[in-house]
C-alpha cells in the first residue's frame, strides 16, 4: 500500500494501455514513455503490463505503508527516500513509513514509479490506464491510498537492480526523431516535405498527454480538400490549417480529420516524449518500416536479461 | 479498389475512398467484421472510419508485410454485399431548449422554421458510419441538404453530455462533457457510454439511428 502525500503536477495510474475499444472511440492511453514504464516494471519483477504511476509537470511525495521495492525510471526527475537519494533506473527498498519523494530535476517530462506487485485498482474496460477526459481513473491527490499486489519474488531479490546506461534511450533536448512517411504524403509540396525534415520544431508549452504541439516553419497543404476522418495512431503527425504540426500522444483521439505527413516510429517515441516541453526542439528524419521494426525489436527484445545487480549506489539525500 | 498504406510502424490503413457514402462504409464494416472474426496473432484491433479501416498490429509479433498480406487475402474473400441486418436505435430527443442552443440559428440561416428543422432532422434514419472523437461518440449521416450547416469557427469549451448536434452532412451526440465544434440542436436522456455495463456502448458502427422528438 502506498499513500499519496502531496502532488504538484499530474500523477496518474497507467498500465500498458486500453486495447480492444478503439472502434468505439476509446483512446489507448497508457504511458507517454513506453520504454521507461516497461523497464520500471521489469526492475521490480512485475509483468511489463502491470499498473504503475506516471508522474509529470511537478513533484510527488508518497509514503510506503509496508516494506516494498520500488523503481523510478524516465527523465527529468530525481528520487529520494528517507535519507537516501537514488539514481533513476534502479530498484531499491523502501521501508514501512518511509516517504518517497520524486522531484523535477534536469531535462525530461515523465517519470514512472513501479512497485513490486503492481498497483491494484479496478480496471475499466480491461485496463488500469487513466483517461481523465473519458472519466476512466483519476488524477491522484493527497490522501489517496494505492493498493499494491504481491511481489513475484522476495524483496531482497528485487532490490538493487538496474538497466545499464547503454541499454536506455539517449534522452536529449534536441533529438533527431525517425518517422515513416504518412498516408497523406501527397497533400504537401516538396518544399513542405523538405521543411519537415530539415527544420527544427520546438515542443511548445501547449503540449500534453493528448498531443505535442510543435512550433516552427508552417507546412501548408497543397490539396484543396478535406480529409474524411480516419483512424490515428500514437505518433501520427497531423498538419492542421495553420501548418503547425501536432504529434499525437497517448491520450489522442482514435480518429482524426487532419492530413498526416508522417508517423513517429515506436523506437523513438520515448525520446520524443521526453523532449523537454517548452524548451526542447526536434528534427525529423524519414526511415523505412524495416529499420523501424529492427530498432524497436533490438530495443526491447530480451531486455530482462540485461538487468544487472548493483552495489549499493545510494547517496545521502541533503 | 483500395489502397494499403502504413500509418507508422504499428498500423496499416486500408482506404476504400474519400467520400461519406453508405456503400463504401459497408465495405469497411464488412472487412472489419471479417478480420475481427478471423484473428491473427499479433493483430491488436481494427478501427473503422467513413471510408477506411485502420489495423493496429504488434511489430514484436508480426511484420508489416505479414499484416498487409493477411488483410489483402481477406479483402479478396469478403462478400461486401452480405451485410448483417443493421440494428436500429431510437433516440428520444428534446429539440431546442437549454442544450439545443444553436437550433434557432440553424433555422434562420437555412430559411426554415424551428419546427421544420425538427421535422427534417428527425425525418430520416441515419447510419452510424464510425465512432471516434471521445468514447461512444457516433458519426452519423447523411443529413438532408436543407439543414447542412458548417461547424462553428471555433469550438465551445464545454458541450454537455447527451447533446445532439449537426455539422456538414453529419449528425452526432456528445457522450461526455467535452469541448465541441458542432451546432447544438437538442438533447437526449439516453446514456451513450456506461463503463459498468456489460455492453458499455449504446451504439456500434453500422447501426441505424432514428431521432424521436419528445
Short mmCIF file of C-alpha atoms in Angstrom, two decimals:
data_model
loop_
_atom_site.label_atom_id
_atom_site.label_comp_id
_atom_site.label_asym_id
_atom_site.label_seq_id
_atom_site.Cartn_x
_atom_site.Cartn_y
_atom_site.Cartn_z
CA UNK A 1 0.00 0.00 0.00
CA UNK A 2 1.23 3.48 -0.87
CA UNK A 3 -0.23 6.71 0.41
CA UNK A 4 -0.15 9.84 -1.73
CA UNK A 5 1.10 12.65 0.48
CA UNK A 6 1.44 15.52 -1.93
CA UNK A 7 1.29 16.09 -5.68
CA UNK A 8 2.46 19.11 -7.64
CA UNK A 9 1.68 18.10 -11.20
CA UNK A 10 -0.08 15.25 -12.97
CA UNK A 11 0.18 11.83 -11.32
CA UNK A 12 -1.90 9.06 -12.86
CA UNK A 13 -2.01 5.28 -12.86
CA UNK A 14 -1.06 3.81 -16.22
CA UNK A 15 -0.70 0.27 -17.41
CA UNK A 16 0.25 -0.85 -20.93
CA UNK A 17 -2.93 0.70 -22.32
CA UNK A 18 -6.60 0.09 -23.06
CA UNK A 19 -6.94 -2.05 -26.17
CA UNK A 20 -9.93 -3.52 -27.97
CA UNK A 21 -12.22 -0.49 -27.66
CA UNK A 22 -10.74 1.97 -30.13
CA UNK A 23 -13.52 1.31 -32.65
CA UNK A 24 -15.89 2.81 -30.07
CA UNK A 25 -13.74 5.93 -29.72
CA UNK A 26 -11.84 4.89 -26.58
CA UNK A 27 -8.21 6.06 -26.76
CA UNK A 28 -5.50 3.57 -25.84
CA UNK A 29 -3.95 5.83 -23.16
CA UNK A 30 -1.04 4.14 -21.33
CA UNK A 31 2.42 5.61 -20.74
CA UNK A 32 3.90 8.53 -22.68
CA UNK A 33 7.35 6.87 -22.49
CA UNK A 34 6.56 3.19 -23.00
CA UNK A 35 10.17 2.08 -22.54
CA UNK A 36 10.70 3.75 -19.16
CA UNK A 37 7.35 2.36 -17.98
CA UNK A 38 8.15 -1.24 -19.07
CA UNK A 39 11.62 -1.14 -17.51
CA UNK A 40 10.32 0.23 -14.22
CA UNK A 41 8.08 -2.85 -14.00
CA UNK A 42 10.84 -5.21 -15.10
CA UNK A 43 13.23 -3.85 -12.46
CA UNK A 44 10.78 -4.71 -9.66
CA UNK A 45 9.90 -8.12 -11.10
CA UNK A 46 6.44 -7.15 -12.37
CA UNK A 47 4.92 -8.20 -15.67
CA UNK A 48 5.60 -5.46 -18.23
CA UNK A 49 1.88 -4.58 -18.32
CA UNK A 50 1.47 -4.05 -14.57
CA UNK A 51 -0.01 -0.76 -13.42
CA UNK A 52 2.49 1.88 -12.34
CA UNK A 53 2.44 5.62 -11.65
CA UNK A 54 3.22 8.17 -14.33
CA UNK A 55 4.46 11.50 -12.99
CA UNK A 56 4.68 14.72 -14.97
CA UNK A 57 4.65 18.50 -14.65
CA UNK A 58 5.54 18.54 -10.96
CA UNK A 59 6.80 16.72 -7.88
CA UNK A 60 5.16 13.95 -5.89
CA UNK A 61 5.62 12.59 -2.37
CA UNK A 62 4.32 9.17 -1.39
CA UNK A 63 4.57 7.14 1.80
CA UNK A 64 5.10 3.38 1.91
CA UNK A 65 2.63 1.66 4.22
CA UNK A 66 4.60 -1.61 4.14
CA UNK A 67 8.10 -2.73 3.20
CA UNK A 68 8.34 -2.70 -0.56
CA UNK A 69 10.67 -2.47 -3.53
CA UNK A 70 10.26 0.43 -5.90
CA UNK A 71 11.94 1.61 -9.11
CA UNK A 72 11.67 5.02 -10.73
CA UNK A 73 12.62 5.46 -14.39
CA UNK A 74 12.19 8.15 -17.03
CA UNK A 75 13.90 11.53 -17.38
CA UNK A 76 13.82 14.94 -15.75
CA UNK A 77 13.32 13.80 -12.15
CA UNK A 78 15.32 12.69 -9.11
CA UNK A 79 14.16 10.30 -6.41
CA UNK A 80 14.90 10.08 -2.71
CA UNK A 81 13.52 8.06 0.19
CA UNK A 82 14.26 8.51 3.87
CA UNK A 83 17.88 9.66 3.98
CA UNK A 84 18.87 8.19 0.62
CA UNK A 85 19.00 9.59 -2.90
CA UNK A 86 18.81 7.04 -5.69
CA UNK A 87 19.55 7.42 -9.37
CA UNK A 88 16.70 6.76 -11.76
CA UNK A 89 16.59 3.33 -13.41
CA UNK A 90 17.46 1.49 -10.16
CA UNK A 91 15.24 -0.60 -7.92
CA UNK A 92 15.54 0.00 -4.18
CA UNK A 93 13.96 -0.99 -0.89
CA UNK A 94 11.55 1.32 0.88
CA UNK A 95 10.63 0.51 4.47
CA UNK A 96 7.22 0.84 6.05
CA UNK A 97 6.62 4.50 6.89
CA UNK A 98 9.35 5.96 4.67
CA UNK A 99 8.42 8.76 2.30
CA UNK A 100 9.39 8.60 -1.37
CA UNK A 101 9.99 11.93 -3.00
CA UNK A 102 10.18 12.37 -6.78
CA UNK A 103 11.15 15.89 -7.84
CA UNK A 104 11.62 17.66 -11.13
CA UNK A 105 15.28 18.00 -11.98
CA UNK A 106 17.05 18.37 -15.29
CA UNK A 107 15.69 17.69 -18.73
CA UNK A 108 12.73 15.42 -19.34
CA UNK A 109 8.99 15.29 -18.81
CA UNK A 110 7.85 11.94 -17.40
CA UNK A 111 8.88 9.60 -14.59
CA UNK A 112 7.50 6.13 -13.86
CA UNK A 113 7.27 4.63 -10.40
CA UNK A 114 6.69 0.89 -10.28
CA UNK A 115 6.25 -1.02 -7.03
CA UNK A 116 6.84 -4.77 -6.76
CA UNK A 117 3.38 -6.38 -7.00
CA UNK A 118 1.95 -3.60 -9.16
CA UNK A 119 -0.73 -1.02 -8.38
CA UNK A 120 -4.05 -2.79 -7.85
CA UNK A 121 -7.02 -0.68 -8.83
CA UNK A 122 -10.20 -1.87 -10.53
CA UNK A 123 -9.75 -1.95 -14.30
CA UNK A 124 -12.14 -0.07 -16.57
CA UNK A 125 -12.77 -1.73 -19.94
CA UNK A 126 -9.98 -4.18 -19.17
CA UNK A 127 -7.26 -1.63 -18.34
CA UNK A 128 -5.97 0.31 -15.34
CA UNK A 129 -4.78 3.20 -17.52
CA UNK A 130 -6.18 6.61 -16.75
CA UNK A 131 -8.09 8.72 -19.25
CA UNK A 132 -9.34 11.81 -17.43
CA UNK A 133 -11.43 13.14 -20.30
CA UNK A 134 -13.33 9.85 -20.52
CA UNK A 135 -13.79 9.60 -16.75
CA UNK A 136 -11.62 6.46 -16.50
CA UNK A 137 -9.38 6.70 -13.46
CA UNK A 138 -8.43 9.90 -11.68
CA UNK A 139 -5.68 12.41 -11.16
CA UNK A 140 -4.09 11.25 -7.91
CA UNK A 141 -4.01 13.64 -4.99
CA UNK A 142 -3.08 14.00 -1.39
CA UNK A 143 -4.87 11.42 0.77
CA UNK A 144 -5.28 8.77 -1.93
CA UNK A 145 -4.29 5.22 -0.99
CA UNK A 146 -2.95 2.83 -3.61
CA UNK A 147 -3.30 -0.88 -3.03
CA UNK A 148 -0.33 -2.88 -4.22
CA UNK A 149 -0.18 -6.55 -5.15
CA UNK A 150 2.04 -9.44 -4.19
CA UNK A 151 5.64 -9.22 -5.41
CA UNK A 152 6.77 -12.02 -7.71
CA UNK A 153 9.96 -12.64 -5.72
CA UNK A 154 11.39 -11.99 -2.28
CA UNK A 155 12.07 -8.30 -1.82
CA UNK A 156 15.79 -8.81 -1.28
CA UNK A 157 15.99 -10.40 -4.75
CA UNK A 158 14.27 -7.43 -6.38
CA UNK A 159 16.18 -4.53 -4.83
CA UNK A 160 19.46 -3.09 -6.15
CA UNK A 161 18.88 -3.88 -9.82
CA UNK A 162 19.47 -1.59 -12.75
CA UNK A 163 19.31 -1.38 -16.54
CA UNK A 164 22.78 -0.39 -17.77
CA UNK A 165 23.02 3.10 -19.27
CA UNK A 166 23.88 1.80 -22.74
CA UNK A 167 20.52 -0.02 -22.95
CA UNK A 168 18.49 3.09 -22.10
CA UNK A 169 17.23 5.60 -24.68
CA UNK A 170 19.57 8.52 -25.31
CA UNK A 171 17.23 11.18 -23.97
CA UNK A 172 18.22 14.68 -25.02
CA UNK A 173 16.80 18.15 -25.59
CA UNK A 174 17.22 18.29 -29.35
CA UNK A 175 16.84 14.77 -30.65
CA UNK A 176 16.52 13.53 -34.20
CA UNK A 177 13.27 11.59 -34.42
CA UNK A 178 12.71 8.94 -37.09
CA UNK A 179 9.35 8.87 -38.87
CA UNK A 180 7.58 6.80 -41.50
CA UNK A 181 6.04 8.87 -44.29
CA UNK A 182 2.36 9.48 -43.73
CA UNK A 183 -0.66 8.36 -45.76
CA UNK A 184 -1.40 11.94 -46.87
CA UNK A 185 2.16 12.45 -48.05
CA UNK A 186 0.97 13.79 -51.38
CA UNK A 187 -1.09 16.53 -49.75
CA UNK A 188 2.11 18.51 -49.18
CA UNK A 189 4.57 20.08 -51.63
CA UNK A 190 8.20 19.08 -51.93
CA UNK A 191 9.05 22.33 -50.14
CA UNK A 192 6.74 21.31 -47.32
CA UNK A 193 8.43 17.92 -47.06
CA UNK A 194 11.89 19.48 -47.16
CA UNK A 195 10.96 21.83 -44.34
CA UNK A 196 9.56 18.98 -42.28
CA UNK A 197 12.87 17.07 -42.36
CA UNK A 198 15.31 19.98 -42.41
CA UNK A 199 13.89 22.46 -39.96
CA UNK A 200 13.81 22.44 -36.22
CA UNK A 201 10.44 22.21 -34.45
CA UNK A 202 10.08 23.30 -30.85
CA UNK A 203 7.88 21.32 -28.45
CA UNK A 204 5.53 24.07 -27.35
CA UNK A 205 4.22 24.58 -23.85
CA UNK A 206 0.75 23.67 -25.15
CA UNK A 207 1.74 20.00 -25.10
CA UNK A 208 0.12 17.30 -23.01
CA UNK A 209 -0.87 13.64 -22.92
CA UNK A 210 -3.16 14.10 -25.92
CA UNK A 211 -0.55 15.60 -28.20
CA UNK A 212 2.61 17.64 -28.51
CA UNK A 213 2.13 20.88 -30.43
CA UNK A 214 5.19 21.75 -32.45
CA UNK A 215 6.25 25.26 -33.44
CA UNK A 216 8.32 26.01 -36.49
CA UNK A 217 8.09 26.89 -40.18
CA UNK A 218 4.46 26.22 -41.21
CA UNK A 219 3.85 23.36 -43.62
CA UNK A 220 0.96 24.18 -45.89
CA UNK A 221 -1.11 21.59 -47.67
CA UNK A 222 -1.38 21.87 -51.43
CA UNK A 223 -4.54 19.87 -51.91
CA UNK A 224 -7.65 21.94 -51.51
CA UNK A 225 -9.65 19.18 -49.90
CA UNK A 226 -10.90 17.98 -46.57
CA UNK A 227 -9.82 14.62 -45.26
CA UNK A 228 -12.59 12.33 -44.10
CA UNK A 229 -11.94 11.26 -40.52
CA UNK A 230 -9.86 8.11 -40.37
CA UNK A 231 -8.04 6.13 -37.69
CA UNK A 232 -4.98 7.60 -35.98
CA UNK A 233 -2.04 6.04 -34.19
CA UNK A 234 0.18 7.30 -31.40
CA UNK A 235 2.98 9.21 -33.12
CA UNK A 236 0.83 10.37 -36.04
CA UNK A 237 1.91 13.89 -37.03
CA UNK A 238 -1.12 15.87 -38.18
CA UNK A 239 -0.89 19.19 -40.01
CA UNK A 240 -3.91 21.41 -39.30
CA UNK A 241 -4.82 24.59 -41.17
CA UNK A 242 -2.16 26.75 -39.50
CA UNK A 243 0.64 24.49 -40.71
CA UNK A 244 1.99 23.77 -37.23
CA UNK A 245 2.48 20.02 -36.75
CA UNK A 246 0.79 18.22 -33.86
CA UNK A 247 2.17 14.83 -32.81
CA UNK A 248 -0.49 12.54 -31.36
CA UNK A 249 0.40 11.03 -28.00
CA UNK A 250 -1.03 8.51 -25.52
CA UNK A 251 -4.49 10.04 -24.92
CA UNK A 252 -5.03 11.12 -28.53
CA UNK A 253 -8.43 10.56 -30.10
CA UNK A 254 -8.79 7.33 -32.04
CA UNK A 255 -9.71 9.09 -35.29
CA UNK A 256 -8.91 12.44 -36.86
CA UNK A 257 -9.52 14.56 -39.93
CA UNK A 258 -6.28 16.49 -40.49
CA UNK A 259 -3.78 15.22 -43.06
CA UNK A 260 -0.90 13.23 -41.62
CA UNK A 261 2.54 13.96 -43.05
CA UNK A 262 4.38 11.30 -41.07
CA UNK A 263 4.25 8.95 -38.07
CA UNK A 264 6.94 8.72 -35.38
CA UNK A 265 8.37 5.21 -35.04
CA UNK A 266 7.80 3.28 -31.80
CA UNK A 267 11.53 3.09 -31.04
CA UNK A 268 11.75 6.90 -30.95
CA UNK A 269 8.54 7.63 -29.04
CA UNK A 270 10.30 7.51 -25.63
CA UNK A 271 12.93 10.06 -26.67
CA UNK A 272 10.29 12.20 -28.35
CA UNK A 273 8.03 12.10 -25.30
CA UNK A 274 10.91 13.20 -23.06
CA UNK A 275 11.97 16.15 -25.27
CA UNK A 276 11.57 18.97 -22.75
CA UNK A 277 8.24 20.70 -23.15
CA UNK A 278 8.65 24.43 -23.89
CA UNK A 279 12.41 24.29 -24.44
CA UNK A 280 13.21 21.15 -26.41
CA UNK A 281 13.44 21.03 -30.20
CA UNK A 282 13.24 18.11 -32.58
CA UNK A 283 14.43 17.34 -36.08
CA UNK A 284 12.60 14.69 -38.05
CA UNK A 285 14.14 12.21 -40.46
CA UNK A 286 12.50 9.63 -42.69
CA UNK A 287 13.14 5.96 -42.27
CA UNK A 288 11.81 2.64 -43.51
CA UNK A 289 9.46 0.29 -41.69
CA UNK A 290 12.12 -2.43 -41.78
CA UNK A 291 14.54 -0.12 -39.97
CA UNK A 292 11.83 0.96 -37.52
CA UNK A 293 10.96 -2.63 -36.64
CA UNK A 294 14.57 -3.68 -36.32
CA UNK A 295 15.30 -0.79 -33.94
CA UNK A 296 12.18 -1.49 -31.87
CA UNK A 297 12.97 -5.17 -31.52
CA UNK A 298 16.59 -4.63 -30.59
CA UNK A 299 15.50 -2.07 -28.03
CA UNK A 300 13.15 -4.32 -26.09
CA UNK A 301 13.53 -7.98 -27.06
CA UNK A 302 15.18 -9.93 -24.28
CA UNK A 303 15.65 -6.82 -22.17
CA UNK A 304 15.12 -8.82 -18.96
CA UNK A 305 18.48 -10.49 -19.48
CA UNK A 306 20.17 -7.06 -19.48
CA UNK A 307 19.07 -6.23 -15.92
CA UNK A 308 22.06 -6.23 -13.58
CA UNK A 309 22.52 -6.29 -9.85
CA UNK A 310 24.38 -3.32 -8.43
CA UNK A 311 26.42 -2.49 -5.40
CA UNK A 312 24.60 -0.02 -3.23
CA UNK A 313 24.94 3.30 -5.04
CA UNK A 314 22.55 5.31 -2.94
CA UNK A 315 23.87 8.61 -1.63
CA UNK A 316 22.75 10.54 1.37
CA UNK A 317 19.99 12.97 0.49
CA UNK A 318 20.60 16.56 1.61
CA UNK B 1 -10.46 -0.59 -55.39
CA UNK B 2 -8.49 0.09 -52.28
CA UNK B 3 -5.08 1.28 -51.06
CA UNK B 4 -2.95 -0.13 -48.26
CA UNK B 5 -0.56 2.28 -46.59
CA UNK B 6 1.43 2.13 -43.37
CA UNK B 7 0.49 4.50 -40.58
CA UNK B 8 3.78 4.40 -38.73
CA UNK B 9 5.35 1.05 -37.85
CA UNK B 10 2.45 -0.45 -35.89
CA UNK B 11 -0.63 0.20 -38.03
CA UNK B 12 -1.89 -0.27 -41.56
CA UNK B 13 -4.50 1.95 -43.21
CA UNK B 14 -6.87 0.41 -45.75
CA UNK B 15 -8.71 3.09 -47.72
CA UNK B 16 -11.70 2.46 -49.97
CA UNK B 17 -12.45 6.06 -50.97
CA UNK B 18 -12.74 9.62 -49.70
CA UNK B 19 -16.50 10.10 -49.54
CA UNK B 20 -19.19 9.67 -46.96
CA UNK B 21 -21.15 7.04 -48.83
CA UNK B 22 -23.07 4.11 -47.30
CA UNK B 23 -21.82 1.53 -49.81
CA UNK B 24 -18.18 2.44 -49.23
CA UNK B 25 -18.77 2.30 -45.47
CA UNK B 26 -20.42 -1.10 -45.87
CA UNK B 27 -17.18 -2.43 -47.41
CA UNK B 28 -15.22 -1.04 -44.45
CA UNK B 29 -17.52 -2.63 -41.87
CA UNK B 30 -17.73 -5.95 -43.71
CA UNK B 31 -13.93 -6.15 -43.82
CA UNK B 32 -13.67 -5.13 -40.15
CA UNK B 33 -16.16 -7.79 -39.21
CA UNK B 34 -14.32 -10.46 -41.20
CA UNK B 35 -10.89 -9.54 -39.81
CA UNK B 36 -12.24 -9.45 -36.26
CA UNK B 37 -13.74 -12.92 -36.69
CA UNK B 38 -10.53 -14.49 -38.07
CA UNK B 39 -7.94 -13.22 -35.66
CA UNK B 40 -4.24 -13.40 -36.44
CA UNK B 41 -1.79 -13.42 -33.54
CA UNK B 42 -0.19 -10.01 -33.42
CA UNK B 43 -3.21 -8.07 -34.65
CA UNK B 44 -4.38 -5.81 -31.82
CA UNK B 45 -7.62 -4.36 -33.17
CA UNK B 46 -9.30 -2.68 -36.13
CA UNK B 47 -10.75 0.83 -36.20
CA UNK B 48 -13.36 1.51 -38.91
CA UNK B 49 -13.97 5.02 -40.22
CA UNK B 50 -16.11 6.51 -43.01
CA UNK B 51 -14.20 5.00 -45.89
CA UNK B 52 -11.17 3.37 -44.31
CA UNK B 53 -10.10 0.75 -41.80
CA UNK B 54 -7.05 1.07 -39.56
CA UNK B 55 -5.45 -2.21 -38.48
CA UNK B 56 -3.25 -1.93 -35.37
CA UNK B 57 -0.58 -4.65 -35.02
CA UNK B 58 2.29 -5.55 -32.69
CA UNK B 59 5.64 -5.42 -34.53
CA UNK B 60 7.24 -7.73 -31.98
CA UNK B 61 4.95 -10.48 -33.23
CA UNK B 62 4.28 -9.76 -36.91
CA UNK B 63 5.71 -7.63 -39.67
CA UNK B 64 4.07 -5.01 -41.85
CA UNK B 65 4.19 -7.40 -44.83
CA UNK B 66 2.52 -10.22 -42.91
CA UNK B 67 -0.24 -7.84 -41.79
CA UNK B 68 -0.71 -6.47 -45.33
CA UNK B 69 -0.82 -9.98 -46.83
CA UNK B 70 -3.43 -11.07 -44.29
CA UNK B 71 -5.57 -8.01 -44.98
CA UNK B 72 -5.31 -8.38 -48.78
CA UNK B 73 -6.28 -12.03 -48.59
CA UNK B 74 -9.44 -11.13 -46.67
CA UNK B 75 -10.36 -8.21 -48.90
CA UNK B 76 -10.39 -10.65 -51.82
CA UNK B 77 -12.64 -13.07 -49.98
CA UNK B 78 -15.06 -10.83 -48.15
CA UNK B 79 -18.52 -10.67 -49.63
CA UNK B 80 -19.31 -6.99 -49.38
CA UNK B 81 -22.93 -7.49 -50.27
CA UNK B 82 -23.70 -9.69 -47.31
CA UNK B 83 -24.19 -7.12 -44.56
CA UNK B 84 -25.65 -8.05 -41.22
CA UNK B 85 -29.15 -6.69 -40.71
CA UNK B 86 -28.50 -3.39 -39.04
CA UNK B 87 -29.83 -2.68 -35.58
CA UNK B 88 -31.99 0.43 -35.31
CA UNK B 89 -31.68 2.54 -32.18
CA UNK B 90 -34.32 5.12 -31.31
CA UNK B 91 -33.04 8.26 -29.63
CA UNK B 92 -35.68 10.25 -27.71
CA UNK B 93 -34.70 13.89 -28.21
CA UNK B 94 -35.70 17.19 -26.67
CA UNK B 95 -35.08 19.62 -29.51
CA UNK B 96 -34.02 23.19 -28.69
CA UNK B 97 -34.15 24.04 -25.00
CA UNK B 98 -31.11 24.77 -22.82
CA UNK B 99 -28.86 22.35 -24.70
CA UNK B 100 -30.01 22.80 -28.28
CA UNK B 101 -28.83 26.40 -28.29
CA UNK B 102 -27.98 26.65 -31.99
CA UNK B 103 -31.30 25.40 -33.37
CA UNK B 104 -32.71 28.91 -33.90
CA UNK B 105 -29.55 29.98 -35.77
CA UNK B 106 -29.73 26.90 -37.96
CA UNK B 107 -33.39 27.62 -38.74
CA UNK B 108 -32.67 31.27 -39.52
CA UNK B 109 -29.63 30.64 -41.71
CA UNK B 110 -31.47 27.96 -43.68
CA UNK B 111 -34.72 29.93 -44.05
CA UNK B 112 -36.68 27.30 -42.15
CA UNK B 113 -38.98 27.41 -39.19
CA UNK B 114 -37.88 25.88 -35.90
CA UNK B 115 -40.37 23.03 -36.28
CA UNK B 116 -39.24 22.37 -39.86
CA UNK B 117 -35.68 21.85 -38.62
CA UNK B 118 -37.02 19.30 -36.13
CA UNK B 119 -39.15 17.60 -38.74
CA UNK B 120 -36.26 17.39 -41.20
CA UNK B 121 -33.65 16.18 -38.65
CA UNK B 122 -35.95 13.53 -37.17
CA UNK B 123 -37.42 12.60 -40.54
CA UNK B 124 -34.90 10.00 -41.63
CA UNK B 125 -32.78 7.17 -40.26
CA UNK B 126 -29.06 7.76 -40.06
CA UNK B 127 -26.21 5.32 -40.48
CA UNK B 128 -23.53 5.25 -37.75
CA UNK B 129 -20.53 5.37 -40.10
CA UNK B 130 -17.92 5.29 -37.34
CA UNK B 131 -17.15 6.27 -33.78
CA UNK B 132 -14.37 8.47 -32.52
CA UNK B 133 -13.52 11.87 -31.00
CA UNK B 134 -14.49 10.70 -27.48
CA UNK B 135 -15.63 7.27 -26.22
CA UNK B 136 -19.06 6.46 -27.62
CA UNK B 137 -19.39 9.46 -30.00
CA UNK B 138 -21.27 8.29 -33.14
CA UNK B 139 -20.60 9.96 -36.50
CA UNK B 140 -23.92 9.64 -38.34
CA UNK B 141 -25.28 10.74 -41.69
CA UNK B 142 -26.25 11.87 -44.07
CA UNK B 143 -28.32 14.94 -43.25
CA UNK B 144 -30.91 16.34 -45.62
CA UNK B 145 -29.29 19.13 -47.70
CA UNK B 146 -31.75 21.62 -46.23
CA UNK B 147 -30.07 21.54 -42.81
CA UNK B 148 -26.43 21.25 -43.84
CA UNK B 149 -24.52 23.99 -41.97
CA UNK B 150 -20.81 24.31 -41.30
CA UNK B 151 -19.33 23.62 -37.89
CA UNK B 152 -18.54 26.57 -35.61
CA UNK B 153 -15.50 28.73 -36.42
CA UNK B 154 -14.05 27.90 -33.02
CA UNK B 155 -15.25 25.11 -30.72
CA UNK B 156 -17.14 25.75 -27.48
CA UNK B 157 -15.12 24.88 -24.40
CA UNK B 158 -17.93 22.75 -22.99
CA UNK B 159 -20.81 20.82 -24.51
CA UNK B 160 -22.87 18.76 -22.06
CA UNK B 161 -23.17 15.01 -22.43
CA UNK B 162 -26.31 13.93 -24.27
CA UNK B 163 -26.33 16.97 -26.57
CA UNK B 164 -27.47 16.27 -30.13
CA UNK B 165 -25.53 18.18 -32.79
CA UNK B 166 -25.02 18.65 -36.52
CA UNK B 167 -22.12 19.75 -38.73
CA UNK B 168 -21.86 19.46 -42.50
CA UNK B 169 -23.71 16.36 -43.62
CA UNK B 170 -23.19 14.70 -40.24
CA UNK B 171 -25.13 14.43 -37.02
CA UNK B 172 -23.78 13.24 -33.70
CA UNK B 173 -24.40 13.04 -29.96
CA UNK B 174 -21.82 14.05 -27.36
CA UNK B 175 -21.50 11.11 -24.91
CA UNK B 176 -19.41 13.03 -22.37
CA UNK B 177 -18.97 16.63 -21.32
CA UNK B 178 -16.28 17.86 -23.72
CA UNK B 179 -15.32 20.73 -25.99
CA UNK B 180 -17.27 20.69 -29.24
CA UNK B 181 -17.41 22.50 -32.57
CA UNK B 182 -20.72 21.23 -33.93
CA UNK B 183 -24.09 23.05 -33.94
CA UNK B 184 -26.18 22.05 -30.94
CA UNK B 185 -29.83 21.32 -31.66
CA UNK B 186 -31.16 19.13 -28.86
CA UNK B 187 -30.54 16.70 -26.01
CA UNK B 188 -31.23 13.05 -25.25
CA UNK B 189 -31.53 11.45 -21.81
CA UNK B 190 -30.03 8.23 -23.19
CA UNK B 191 -26.59 7.28 -21.88
CA UNK B 192 -24.24 6.55 -24.74
CA UNK B 193 -21.46 5.18 -22.59
CA UNK B 194 -21.53 3.35 -19.26
CA UNK B 195 -18.32 1.52 -18.34
CA UNK B 196 -20.08 -0.56 -15.71
CA UNK B 197 -22.42 -2.15 -18.27
CA UNK B 198 -21.62 -5.46 -19.88
CA UNK B 199 -22.22 -3.70 -23.20
CA UNK B 200 -20.71 -0.32 -22.39
CA UNK B 201 -21.65 1.49 -25.61
CA UNK B 202 -25.13 2.26 -26.87
CA UNK B 203 -24.00 2.44 -30.50
CA UNK B 204 -21.70 0.49 -32.75
CA UNK B 205 -20.52 1.29 -36.26
CA UNK B 206 -23.17 0.06 -38.74
CA UNK B 207 -26.19 0.79 -36.54
CA UNK B 208 -29.11 2.83 -37.85
CA UNK B 209 -30.42 5.66 -35.67
CA UNK B 210 -33.74 7.48 -35.58
CA UNK B 211 -34.25 10.62 -33.51
CA UNK B 212 -37.69 10.75 -31.92
CA UNK B 213 -38.86 14.22 -30.84
CA UNK B 214 -40.21 14.30 -27.30
#
